[in-house]
mmCIF file of C-alpha atoms in Angstrom:
data_model
loop_
_atom_site.group_PDB
_atom_site.id
_atom_site.type_symbol
_atom_site.label_atom_id
_atom_site.label_comp_id
_atom_site.label_asym_id
_atom_site.label_seq_id
_atom_site.Cartn_x
_atom_site.Cartn_y
_atom_site.Cartn_z
ATOM 1 C CA UNK A 1 -17.528 -10.656 -32.697
ATOM 2 C CA UNK A 2 -14.486 -11.029 -34.942
ATOM 3 C CA UNK A 3 -12.618 -7.908 -33.833
ATOM 4 C CA UNK A 4 -11.831 -9.058 -30.284
ATOM 5 C CA UNK A 5 -8.162 -9.067 -29.338
ATOM 6 C CA UNK A 6 -6.966 -11.957 -27.180
ATOM 7 C CA UNK A 7 -4.560 -11.010 -24.389
ATOM 8 C CA UNK A 8 -2.723 -13.074 -21.758
ATOM 9 C CA UNK A 9 -4.632 -14.163 -18.675
ATOM 10 C CA UNK A 10 -4.373 -11.524 -15.972
ATOM 11 C CA UNK A 11 -3.426 -8.910 -18.591
ATOM 12 C CA UNK A 12 0.235 -9.786 -18.060
ATOM 13 C CA UNK A 13 2.501 -7.423 -20.048
ATOM 14 C CA UNK A 14 -0.516 -5.707 -21.639
ATOM 15 C CA UNK A 15 -0.254 -1.907 -21.649
ATOM 16 C CA UNK A 16 -3.629 -0.464 -20.684
ATOM 17 C CA UNK A 17 -2.721 3.185 -20.046
ATOM 18 C CA UNK A 18 0.081 5.715 -19.977
ATOM 19 C CA UNK A 19 1.304 7.114 -16.671
ATOM 20 C CA UNK A 20 3.818 9.658 -15.399
ATOM 21 C CA UNK A 21 3.599 8.482 -11.774
ATOM 22 C CA UNK A 22 5.913 5.497 -11.492
ATOM 23 C CA UNK A 23 7.677 2.788 -13.455
ATOM 24 C CA UNK A 24 8.934 -0.668 -12.539
ATOM 25 C CA UNK A 25 11.807 -2.359 -14.370
ATOM 26 C CA UNK A 26 11.501 -5.968 -13.299
ATOM 27 C CA UNK A 27 14.540 -7.146 -15.245
ATOM 28 C CA UNK A 28 16.860 -4.537 -13.716
ATOM 29 C CA UNK A 29 15.304 -4.710 -10.259
ATOM 30 C CA UNK A 30 14.549 -0.989 -10.100
ATOM 31 C CA UNK A 31 11.529 1.282 -9.777
ATOM 32 C CA UNK A 32 11.061 5.020 -9.523
ATOM 33 C CA UNK A 33 8.495 7.709 -8.741
ATOM 34 C CA UNK A 34 8.379 10.453 -11.375
ATOM 35 C CA UNK A 35 12.057 9.921 -12.234
ATOM 36 C CA UNK A 36 13.288 9.626 -8.633
ATOM 37 C CA UNK A 37 14.553 6.297 -7.310
ATOM 38 C CA UNK A 38 11.840 5.114 -4.933
ATOM 39 C CA UNK A 39 14.278 3.411 -2.595
ATOM 40 C CA UNK A 40 16.516 6.496 -2.526
ATOM 41 C CA UNK A 41 13.482 8.562 -1.578
ATOM 42 C CA UNK A 42 12.689 6.062 1.181
ATOM 43 C CA UNK A 43 16.187 6.509 2.564
ATOM 44 C CA UNK A 44 16.297 10.299 2.428
ATOM 45 C CA UNK A 45 12.875 11.989 2.289
ATOM 46 C CA UNK A 46 9.838 12.270 4.542
ATOM 47 C CA UNK A 47 6.517 10.549 3.983
ATOM 48 C CA UNK A 48 4.894 13.918 3.310
ATOM 49 C CA UNK A 49 7.544 14.944 0.759
ATOM 50 C CA UNK A 50 6.939 11.832 -1.334
ATOM 51 C CA UNK A 51 3.172 12.239 -0.931
ATOM 52 C CA UNK A 52 3.621 15.693 -2.483
ATOM 53 C CA UNK A 53 5.717 14.205 -5.287
ATOM 54 C CA UNK A 54 3.034 11.687 -6.228
ATOM 55 C CA UNK A 55 -0.097 13.834 -6.056
ATOM 56 C CA UNK A 56 1.252 17.314 -6.871
ATOM 57 C CA UNK A 57 3.998 16.220 -9.234
ATOM 58 C CA UNK A 58 7.327 17.275 -7.751
ATOM 59 C CA UNK A 59 9.428 17.242 -4.602
ATOM 60 C CA UNK A 60 8.731 20.375 -2.563
ATOM 61 C CA UNK A 61 11.247 22.894 -1.304
ATOM 62 C CA UNK A 62 11.189 23.849 2.378
ATOM 63 C CA UNK A 63 8.413 26.440 2.043
ATOM 64 C CA UNK A 64 6.174 24.299 -0.142
ATOM 65 C CA UNK A 65 6.760 21.305 2.123
ATOM 66 C CA UNK A 66 5.611 23.352 5.108
ATOM 67 C CA UNK A 67 2.517 24.499 3.222
ATOM 68 C CA UNK A 68 1.705 20.912 2.228
ATOM 69 C CA UNK A 69 2.171 19.726 5.818
ATOM 70 C CA UNK A 70 -0.301 22.395 6.930
ATOM 71 C CA UNK A 71 -2.753 21.250 4.285
ATOM 72 C CA UNK A 72 -2.515 17.657 5.509
ATOM 73 C CA UNK A 73 -2.867 18.731 9.129
ATOM 74 C CA UNK A 74 -5.980 20.730 8.293
ATOM 75 C CA UNK A 75 -7.522 17.735 6.558
ATOM 76 C CA UNK A 76 -6.710 15.458 9.497
ATOM 77 C CA UNK A 77 -8.167 17.989 11.937
ATOM 78 C CA UNK A 78 -11.613 18.043 10.326
ATOM 79 C CA UNK A 79 -13.895 18.371 13.381
ATOM 80 C CA UNK A 80 -16.379 15.913 11.883
ATOM 81 C CA UNK A 81 -13.895 13.029 11.851
ATOM 82 C CA UNK A 82 -13.843 11.952 15.536
ATOM 83 C CA UNK A 83 -17.578 11.368 15.712
ATOM 84 C CA UNK A 84 -17.633 9.676 12.331
ATOM 85 C CA UNK A 85 -14.744 7.345 13.202
ATOM 86 C CA UNK A 86 -16.259 6.554 16.617
ATOM 87 C CA UNK A 87 -19.515 5.540 14.925
ATOM 88 C CA UNK A 88 -17.664 3.105 12.691
ATOM 89 C CA UNK A 89 -15.273 1.635 15.267
ATOM 90 C CA UNK A 90 -18.180 0.954 17.616
ATOM 91 C CA UNK A 91 -19.538 -1.450 14.994
ATOM 92 C CA UNK A 92 -16.482 -3.220 13.545
ATOM 93 C CA UNK A 93 -13.159 -4.576 14.726
ATOM 94 C CA UNK A 94 -11.817 -4.941 11.167
ATOM 95 C CA UNK A 95 -9.488 -2.064 10.199
ATOM 96 C CA UNK A 96 -9.954 -2.332 6.427
ATOM 97 C CA UNK A 97 -13.720 -2.640 6.716
ATOM 98 C CA UNK A 98 -13.664 0.327 9.059
ATOM 99 C CA UNK A 99 -11.679 2.426 6.605
ATOM 100 C CA UNK A 100 -14.064 1.593 3.772
ATOM 101 C CA UNK A 101 -16.987 2.596 5.971
ATOM 102 C CA UNK A 102 -15.291 5.837 7.045
ATOM 103 C CA UNK A 103 -14.584 6.766 3.442
ATOM 104 C CA UNK A 104 -18.185 6.077 2.453
ATOM 105 C CA UNK A 105 -19.651 8.040 5.357
ATOM 106 C CA UNK A 106 -17.192 10.882 4.883
ATOM 107 C CA UNK A 107 -18.169 11.171 1.238
ATOM 108 C CA UNK A 108 -21.766 11.597 2.328
ATOM 109 C CA UNK A 109 -20.957 14.065 5.108
ATOM 110 C CA UNK A 110 -18.681 16.076 2.801
ATOM 111 C CA UNK A 111 -21.229 15.829 -0.013
ATOM 112 C CA UNK A 112 -18.398 14.724 -2.251
ATOM 113 C CA UNK A 113 -19.047 15.242 -5.918
ATOM 114 C CA UNK A 114 -18.138 12.988 -8.799
ATOM 115 C CA UNK A 115 -14.624 13.538 -10.104
ATOM 116 C CA UNK A 116 -16.208 14.175 -13.480
ATOM 117 C CA UNK A 117 -17.842 17.316 -12.049
ATOM 118 C CA UNK A 118 -14.742 18.717 -10.336
ATOM 119 C CA UNK A 119 -11.876 20.787 -11.677
ATOM 120 C CA UNK A 120 -8.239 19.856 -11.046
ATOM 121 C CA UNK A 121 -8.033 21.825 -7.802
ATOM 122 C CA UNK A 122 -11.212 20.256 -6.491
ATOM 123 C CA UNK A 123 -9.962 16.765 -7.285
ATOM 124 C CA UNK A 124 -6.687 17.433 -5.475
ATOM 125 C CA UNK A 125 -8.608 18.636 -2.405
ATOM 126 C CA UNK A 126 -10.543 15.371 -2.393
ATOM 127 C CA UNK A 127 -7.375 13.326 -2.868
ATOM 128 C CA UNK A 128 -5.620 14.919 0.107
ATOM 129 C CA UNK A 129 -8.707 14.842 2.327
ATOM 130 C CA UNK A 130 -9.469 11.155 1.820
ATOM 131 C CA UNK A 131 -5.831 10.059 2.036
ATOM 132 C CA UNK A 132 -5.483 12.064 5.247
ATOM 133 C CA UNK A 133 -8.380 10.111 6.747
ATOM 134 C CA UNK A 134 -6.593 6.795 6.355
ATOM 135 C CA UNK A 135 -4.190 6.998 9.297
ATOM 136 C CA UNK A 136 -6.955 8.270 11.593
ATOM 137 C CA UNK A 137 -9.441 5.625 10.438
ATOM 138 C CA UNK A 138 -7.113 2.609 10.502
ATOM 139 C CA UNK A 139 -5.531 3.210 13.893
ATOM 140 C CA UNK A 140 -8.659 3.120 16.120
ATOM 141 C CA UNK A 141 -9.327 -0.575 15.570
ATOM 142 C CA UNK A 142 -5.715 -1.679 15.786
ATOM 143 C CA UNK A 143 -4.431 0.745 18.376
ATOM 144 C CA UNK A 144 -5.163 1.303 22.064
ATOM 145 C CA UNK A 145 -4.962 5.106 22.031
ATOM 146 C CA UNK A 146 -7.889 5.936 19.795
ATOM 147 C CA UNK A 147 -9.545 2.571 20.362
ATOM 148 C CA UNK A 148 -10.130 3.368 24.017
ATOM 149 C CA UNK A 149 -11.721 6.692 23.133
ATOM 150 C CA UNK A 150 -13.996 5.030 20.606
ATOM 151 C CA UNK A 151 -14.986 2.283 23.031
ATOM 152 C CA UNK A 152 -16.318 4.650 25.682
ATOM 153 C CA UNK A 153 -18.535 6.354 23.123
ATOM 154 C CA UNK A 154 -17.254 9.860 23.781
ATOM 155 C CA UNK A 155 -15.144 10.088 20.637
ATOM 156 C CA UNK A 156 -12.457 11.972 22.573
ATOM 157 C CA UNK A 157 -9.652 11.303 20.140
ATOM 158 C CA UNK A 158 -6.112 12.629 20.560
ATOM 159 C CA UNK A 159 -5.489 15.635 18.395
ATOM 160 C CA UNK A 160 -4.285 14.826 14.886
ATOM 161 C CA UNK A 161 -1.917 17.768 15.133
ATOM 162 C CA UNK A 162 -0.430 16.943 18.551
ATOM 163 C CA UNK A 163 2.495 15.002 17.082
ATOM 164 C CA UNK A 164 4.869 17.542 15.500
ATOM 165 C CA UNK A 165 7.024 14.769 14.015
ATOM 166 C CA UNK A 166 4.455 14.143 11.283
ATOM 167 C CA UNK A 167 1.857 11.639 10.190
ATOM 168 C CA UNK A 168 4.033 8.534 10.551
ATOM 169 C CA UNK A 169 4.948 9.292 14.173
ATOM 170 C CA UNK A 170 1.308 10.013 14.961
ATOM 171 C CA UNK A 171 0.185 6.765 13.318
ATOM 172 C CA UNK A 172 2.712 4.739 15.329
ATOM 173 C CA UNK A 173 1.602 6.493 18.492
ATOM 174 C CA UNK A 174 -2.012 5.618 17.825
ATOM 175 C CA UNK A 175 -1.329 1.983 16.935
ATOM 176 C CA UNK A 176 1.197 1.156 19.659
ATOM 177 C CA UNK A 177 -0.076 3.356 22.461
ATOM 178 C CA UNK A 178 3.189 5.140 23.145
ATOM 179 C CA UNK A 179 5.269 7.909 21.619
ATOM 180 C CA UNK A 180 7.699 6.256 19.150
ATOM 181 C CA UNK A 181 11.382 7.028 18.982
ATOM 182 C CA UNK A 182 12.983 8.510 15.877
ATOM 183 C CA UNK A 183 14.538 5.189 14.840
ATOM 184 C CA UNK A 184 11.169 3.481 14.550
ATOM 185 C CA UNK A 185 9.569 6.483 12.854
ATOM 186 C CA UNK A 186 12.327 6.507 10.237
ATOM 187 C CA UNK A 187 12.091 2.738 9.778
ATOM 188 C CA UNK A 188 8.326 2.801 9.223
ATOM 189 C CA UNK A 189 8.630 5.866 6.985
ATOM 190 C CA UNK A 190 11.058 3.973 4.748
ATOM 191 C CA UNK A 191 8.573 1.125 4.377
ATOM 192 C CA UNK A 192 5.594 3.399 3.738
ATOM 193 C CA UNK A 193 7.450 5.409 1.093
ATOM 194 C CA UNK A 194 8.690 2.257 -0.630
ATOM 195 C CA UNK A 195 5.136 0.874 -0.697
ATOM 196 C CA UNK A 196 3.289 3.990 -1.898
ATOM 197 C CA UNK A 197 3.108 2.900 -5.516
ATOM 198 C CA UNK A 198 4.277 0.026 -7.668
ATOM 199 C CA UNK A 199 2.964 0.064 -11.208
ATOM 200 C CA UNK A 200 -0.455 -1.148 -12.298
ATOM 201 C CA UNK A 201 -0.985 -3.694 -9.538
ATOM 202 C CA UNK A 202 -4.489 -5.064 -8.948
ATOM 203 C CA UNK A 203 -5.640 -2.410 -6.480
ATOM 204 C CA UNK A 204 -4.205 0.501 -8.474
ATOM 205 C CA UNK A 205 -5.819 -0.768 -11.657
ATOM 206 C CA UNK A 206 -9.112 -1.127 -9.789
ATOM 207 C CA UNK A 207 -8.892 2.484 -8.636
ATOM 208 C CA UNK A 208 -8.271 3.625 -12.204
ATOM 209 C CA UNK A 209 -11.151 1.600 -13.626
ATOM 210 C CA UNK A 210 -13.547 3.235 -11.169
ATOM 211 C CA UNK A 211 -12.004 6.673 -11.750
ATOM 212 C CA UNK A 212 -12.537 6.241 -15.484
ATOM 213 C CA UNK A 213 -16.291 6.235 -14.860
ATOM 214 C CA UNK A 214 -16.047 9.708 -13.291
ATOM 215 C CA UNK A 215 -17.070 8.386 -9.850
ATOM 216 C CA UNK A 216 -16.236 10.166 -6.595
ATOM 217 C CA UNK A 217 -12.897 9.748 -4.803
ATOM 218 C CA UNK A 218 -14.287 7.594 -1.987
ATOM 219 C CA UNK A 219 -15.669 5.072 -4.462
ATOM 220 C CA UNK A 220 -12.321 4.809 -6.244
ATOM 221 C CA UNK A 221 -10.420 4.283 -3.004
ATOM 222 C CA UNK A 222 -12.933 1.848 -1.539
ATOM 223 C CA UNK A 223 -12.743 -0.326 -4.635
ATOM 224 C CA UNK A 224 -8.954 -0.301 -4.516
ATOM 225 C CA UNK A 225 -9.009 -1.212 -0.838
ATOM 226 C CA UNK A 226 -11.251 -4.172 -1.608
ATOM 227 C CA UNK A 227 -8.675 -5.456 -4.106
ATOM 228 C CA UNK A 228 -5.837 -4.915 -1.622
ATOM 229 C CA UNK A 229 -7.591 -6.958 1.056
ATOM 230 C CA UNK A 230 -7.083 -10.169 -0.926
ATOM 231 C CA UNK A 231 -4.370 -12.496 0.476
ATOM 232 C CA UNK A 232 -2.639 -12.614 -2.927
ATOM 233 C CA UNK A 233 -2.168 -8.846 -2.868
ATOM 234 C CA UNK A 234 -1.978 -7.107 0.506
ATOM 235 C CA UNK A 235 -2.196 -9.983 2.958
ATOM 236 C CA UNK A 236 1.262 -11.461 2.508
ATOM 237 C CA UNK A 237 3.268 -9.657 5.264
ATOM 238 C CA UNK A 238 1.382 -11.288 8.139
ATOM 239 C CA UNK A 239 1.630 -14.670 6.426
ATOM 240 C CA UNK A 240 5.374 -14.210 5.987
ATOM 241 C CA UNK A 241 5.681 -13.660 9.736
ATOM 242 C CA UNK A 242 3.620 -16.825 10.312
ATOM 243 C CA UNK A 243 6.243 -18.702 8.274
ATOM 244 C CA UNK A 244 9.030 -17.442 10.530
ATOM 245 C CA UNK A 245 7.077 -18.518 13.597
ATOM 246 C CA UNK A 246 6.384 -21.955 12.131
ATOM 247 C CA UNK A 247 9.973 -22.521 10.993
ATOM 248 C CA UNK A 248 11.502 -21.652 14.347
ATOM 249 C CA UNK A 249 15.219 -22.348 14.685
ATOM 250 C CA UNK A 250 15.317 -24.948 11.883
ATOM 251 C CA UNK A 251 14.181 -23.163 8.718
ATOM 252 C CA UNK A 252 15.785 -25.709 6.411
ATOM 253 C CA UNK A 253 13.542 -28.622 7.376
ATOM 254 C CA UNK A 254 10.386 -26.531 7.463
ATOM 255 C CA UNK A 255 11.086 -24.924 4.082
ATOM 256 C CA UNK A 256 11.877 -28.292 2.495
ATOM 257 C CA UNK A 257 8.601 -29.691 3.777
ATOM 258 C CA UNK A 258 6.598 -26.742 2.457
ATOM 259 C CA UNK A 259 8.180 -26.891 -0.986
ATOM 260 C CA UNK A 260 7.848 -30.665 -1.206
ATOM 261 C CA UNK A 261 4.160 -30.307 -0.417
ATOM 262 C CA UNK A 262 3.818 -27.843 -3.292
ATOM 263 C CA UNK A 263 2.993 -24.926 -1.026
ATOM 264 C CA UNK A 264 4.126 -21.396 -1.731
ATOM 265 C CA UNK A 265 6.625 -19.617 0.510
ATOM 266 C CA UNK A 266 4.904 -16.378 1.438
ATOM 267 C CA UNK A 267 7.240 -13.424 0.983
ATOM 268 C CA UNK A 268 9.255 -14.950 -1.861
ATOM 269 C CA UNK A 269 8.955 -14.369 -5.604
ATOM 270 C CA UNK A 270 7.288 -11.530 -7.471
ATOM 271 C CA UNK A 271 5.152 -11.222 -10.569
ATOM 272 C CA UNK A 272 7.388 -8.523 -12.063
ATOM 273 C CA UNK A 273 10.909 -8.783 -10.674
ATOM 274 C CA UNK A 274 13.283 -11.281 -12.261
ATOM 275 C CA UNK A 275 16.048 -10.294 -9.871
ATOM 276 C CA UNK A 276 16.142 -9.122 -6.258
ATOM 277 C CA UNK A 277 13.212 -6.932 -5.200
ATOM 278 C CA UNK A 278 14.764 -3.504 -4.455
ATOM 279 C CA UNK A 279 12.143 -2.904 -1.779
ATOM 280 C CA UNK A 280 13.179 -6.082 0.016
ATOM 281 C CA UNK A 281 16.826 -5.036 -0.091
ATOM 282 C CA UNK A 282 15.923 -1.637 1.343
ATOM 283 C CA UNK A 283 13.865 -3.115 4.158
ATOM 284 C CA UNK A 284 16.495 -5.719 4.946
ATOM 285 C CA UNK A 285 18.891 -2.811 5.559
ATOM 286 C CA UNK A 286 16.269 -1.150 7.769
ATOM 287 C CA UNK A 287 15.697 -4.387 9.684
ATOM 288 C CA UNK A 288 19.419 -4.924 10.217
ATOM 289 C CA UNK A 289 19.735 -1.440 11.687
ATOM 290 C CA UNK A 290 16.908 -2.264 14.096
ATOM 291 C CA UNK A 291 18.574 -5.576 15.018
ATOM 292 C CA UNK A 292 17.335 -8.265 17.351
ATOM 293 C CA UNK A 293 16.688 -12.006 17.368
ATOM 294 C CA UNK A 294 13.795 -11.778 14.925
ATOM 295 C CA UNK A 295 15.968 -10.022 12.362
ATOM 296 C CA UNK A 296 18.686 -12.667 12.722
ATOM 297 C CA UNK A 297 16.032 -15.362 12.250
ATOM 298 C CA UNK A 298 14.708 -13.639 9.130
ATOM 299 C CA UNK A 299 18.169 -13.379 7.596
ATOM 300 C CA UNK A 300 18.785 -17.087 8.180
ATOM 301 C CA UNK A 301 15.356 -17.967 6.754
ATOM 302 C CA UNK A 302 15.983 -15.875 3.635
ATOM 303 C CA UNK A 303 19.347 -17.506 2.974
ATOM 304 C CA UNK A 304 17.934 -21.008 3.296
ATOM 305 C CA UNK A 305 14.753 -20.273 1.357
ATOM 306 C CA UNK A 306 16.600 -18.750 -1.595
ATOM 307 C CA UNK A 307 19.082 -21.637 -1.591
ATOM 308 C CA UNK A 308 16.356 -24.260 -1.769
ATOM 309 C CA UNK A 309 14.277 -22.321 -4.286
ATOM 310 C CA UNK A 310 17.326 -21.972 -6.557
ATOM 311 C CA UNK A 311 17.910 -25.721 -6.387
ATOM 312 C CA UNK A 312 14.326 -26.495 -7.329
ATOM 313 C CA UNK A 313 13.936 -23.788 -9.958
ATOM 314 C CA UNK A 314 17.403 -22.970 -11.311
ATOM 315 C CA UNK A 315 15.867 -21.410 -14.416
ATOM 316 C CA UNK A 316 14.256 -18.676 -12.311
ATOM 317 C CA UNK A 317 15.655 -18.080 -8.829
ATOM 318 C CA UNK A 318 13.056 -16.611 -6.492
ATOM 319 C CA UNK A 319 14.131 -13.920 -4.035
ATOM 320 C CA UNK A 320 12.599 -12.390 -0.938
ATOM 321 C CA UNK A 321 10.033 -9.762 -1.877
ATOM 322 C CA UNK A 322 8.868 -6.635 -0.097
ATOM 323 C CA UNK A 323 6.364 -8.463 2.108
ATOM 324 C CA UNK A 324 9.014 -10.591 3.821
ATOM 325 C CA UNK A 325 11.052 -7.833 5.418
ATOM 326 C CA UNK A 326 8.051 -5.507 5.662
ATOM 327 C CA UNK A 327 6.654 -7.945 8.217
ATOM 328 C CA UNK A 328 9.894 -7.912 10.198
ATOM 329 C CA UNK A 329 10.212 -4.110 10.142
ATOM 330 C CA UNK A 330 6.608 -3.525 11.177
ATOM 331 C CA UNK A 331 6.870 -6.037 14.006
ATOM 332 C CA UNK A 332 10.098 -4.400 15.231
ATOM 333 C CA UNK A 333 8.283 -1.056 15.226
ATOM 334 C CA UNK A 334 5.632 -2.481 17.551
ATOM 335 C CA UNK A 335 2.853 -2.878 15.001
ATOM 336 C CA UNK A 336 0.719 -6.004 15.628
ATOM 337 C CA UNK A 337 0.404 -8.456 12.737
ATOM 338 C CA UNK A 338 -3.313 -7.709 12.382
ATOM 339 C CA UNK A 339 -2.297 -4.186 11.355
ATOM 340 C CA UNK A 340 0.248 -5.182 8.691
ATOM 341 C CA UNK A 341 -2.149 -5.057 5.740
ATOM 342 C CA UNK A 342 -3.879 -1.900 7.036
ATOM 343 C CA UNK A 343 -0.456 -0.236 7.319
ATOM 344 C CA UNK A 344 0.284 -1.277 3.737
ATOM 345 C CA UNK A 345 -3.059 0.289 2.789
ATOM 346 C CA UNK A 346 -2.023 3.532 4.489
ATOM 347 C CA UNK A 347 0.975 3.728 2.169
ATOM 348 C CA UNK A 348 -0.759 2.590 -0.992
ATOM 349 C CA UNK A 349 -3.634 5.061 -0.522
ATOM 350 C CA UNK A 350 -1.220 7.800 -1.577
ATOM 351 C CA UNK A 351 -0.456 6.001 -4.828
ATOM 352 C CA UNK A 352 -4.134 5.304 -5.460
ATOM 353 C CA UNK A 353 -5.045 8.968 -5.158
ATOM 354 C CA UNK A 354 -2.260 9.901 -7.585
ATOM 355 C CA UNK A 355 -3.559 7.399 -10.128
ATOM 356 C CA UNK A 356 -7.150 8.500 -9.627
ATOM 357 C CA UNK A 357 -6.129 12.099 -10.330
ATOM 358 C CA UNK A 358 -4.262 11.019 -13.459
ATOM 359 C CA UNK A 359 -7.075 8.802 -14.731
ATOM 360 C CA UNK A 360 -9.669 11.512 -14.126
ATOM 361 C CA UNK A 361 -7.948 13.629 -16.782
ATOM 362 C CA UNK A 362 -8.689 10.985 -19.427
ATOM 363 C CA UNK A 363 -12.276 11.125 -20.745
ATOM 364 C CA UNK A 364 -12.163 7.524 -21.999
ATOM 365 C CA UNK A 365 -13.910 4.945 -19.817
ATOM 366 C CA UNK A 366 -12.057 1.656 -19.278
ATOM 367 C CA UNK A 367 -14.359 -0.940 -20.796
ATOM 368 C CA UNK A 368 -12.704 -4.215 -21.959
ATOM 369 C CA UNK A 369 -14.545 -7.120 -23.535
ATOM 370 C CA UNK A 370 -14.920 -10.773 -22.612
ATOM 371 C CA UNK A 371 -15.065 -13.793 -24.920
ATOM 372 C CA UNK A 372 -18.187 -15.851 -24.237
ATOM 373 C CA UNK A 373 -17.398 -19.587 -23.920
ATOM 374 C CA UNK A 374 -20.626 -20.855 -22.350
ATOM 375 C CA UNK A 375 -23.425 -22.923 -23.880
ATOM 376 C CA UNK A 376 -24.873 -21.558 -27.135
ATOM 377 C CA UNK A 377 -28.165 -19.719 -27.226
ATOM 378 C CA UNK A 378 -30.966 -22.200 -27.873
ATOM 379 C CA UNK A 379 -33.779 -19.775 -28.609
#
């Protein structure tokens, strides 16, 4: 075929769609959700408010926020969910695998229809319902509260509406086993809001490719979750914490050894940003407010890592990215490292649903081509 268009590997800098959801300016070190600074939202708004912004299209006033909260609570209180989640958690100890299974089973139980066959209101119902399942489905495996209920086979889960402080407080309660204080709820909320969406990353693009076929919401989200599970996408926070543990009190020597061996420093550098990652700066502020020895260690590690990286690559200094301080903040909030990527998935699910809704409005299927470079046909 002579009409193929060659593009960079990985589709770098190739525009594949138009979106009104978010934009990332890697040169300026800035990103926004529908015209609102994402980091400003993380500092000032609730998780639910920004959820509304992404999937409905605007920030709600007090009355509309209350109505949206009620809609989320209703979705999380679906009486079919406890038994469904118990069935999954009895068979897997992997949070992401459990969430994929819950989404698949829920689609069957709900008799979810293809997005192609739903109107806008029906698609929004699906988006809210499946996003609302995430915090309930992820916490049982990683957390003692729901995990204990699932283990005894009774499915006697704590009420999804028993935590008036909102979804984030309830998620922390389920994962840690105790009622969180406001400081930790606000800290985790800031991270979750900052991580909700970030351009056409691998998982978001996957969700949109599946949505372009007209498939159901669960299929779109499950595909995106599969992409997120890769260590080059959603697995970095836990690995960044491993680096802090390995470096101990002498980060300079450990970092020098890693770089000399040609190994990558997890939590540093970004495919888009050419300056400081605004999400990292936000979460560093959050971490400093939380305080503690781990935070002091992270600050020292960042200073030394960026110094050595600048010496080795003066043409492109590499800075701490969102994963580095995300790991520190989540640990300070009591979240175990095994739940770092699942917690990232909880945030990003909101962005995925927004992109699925947007893509579903476009009747064009995403269908690129490949250039064949194998052996010629001998027939």
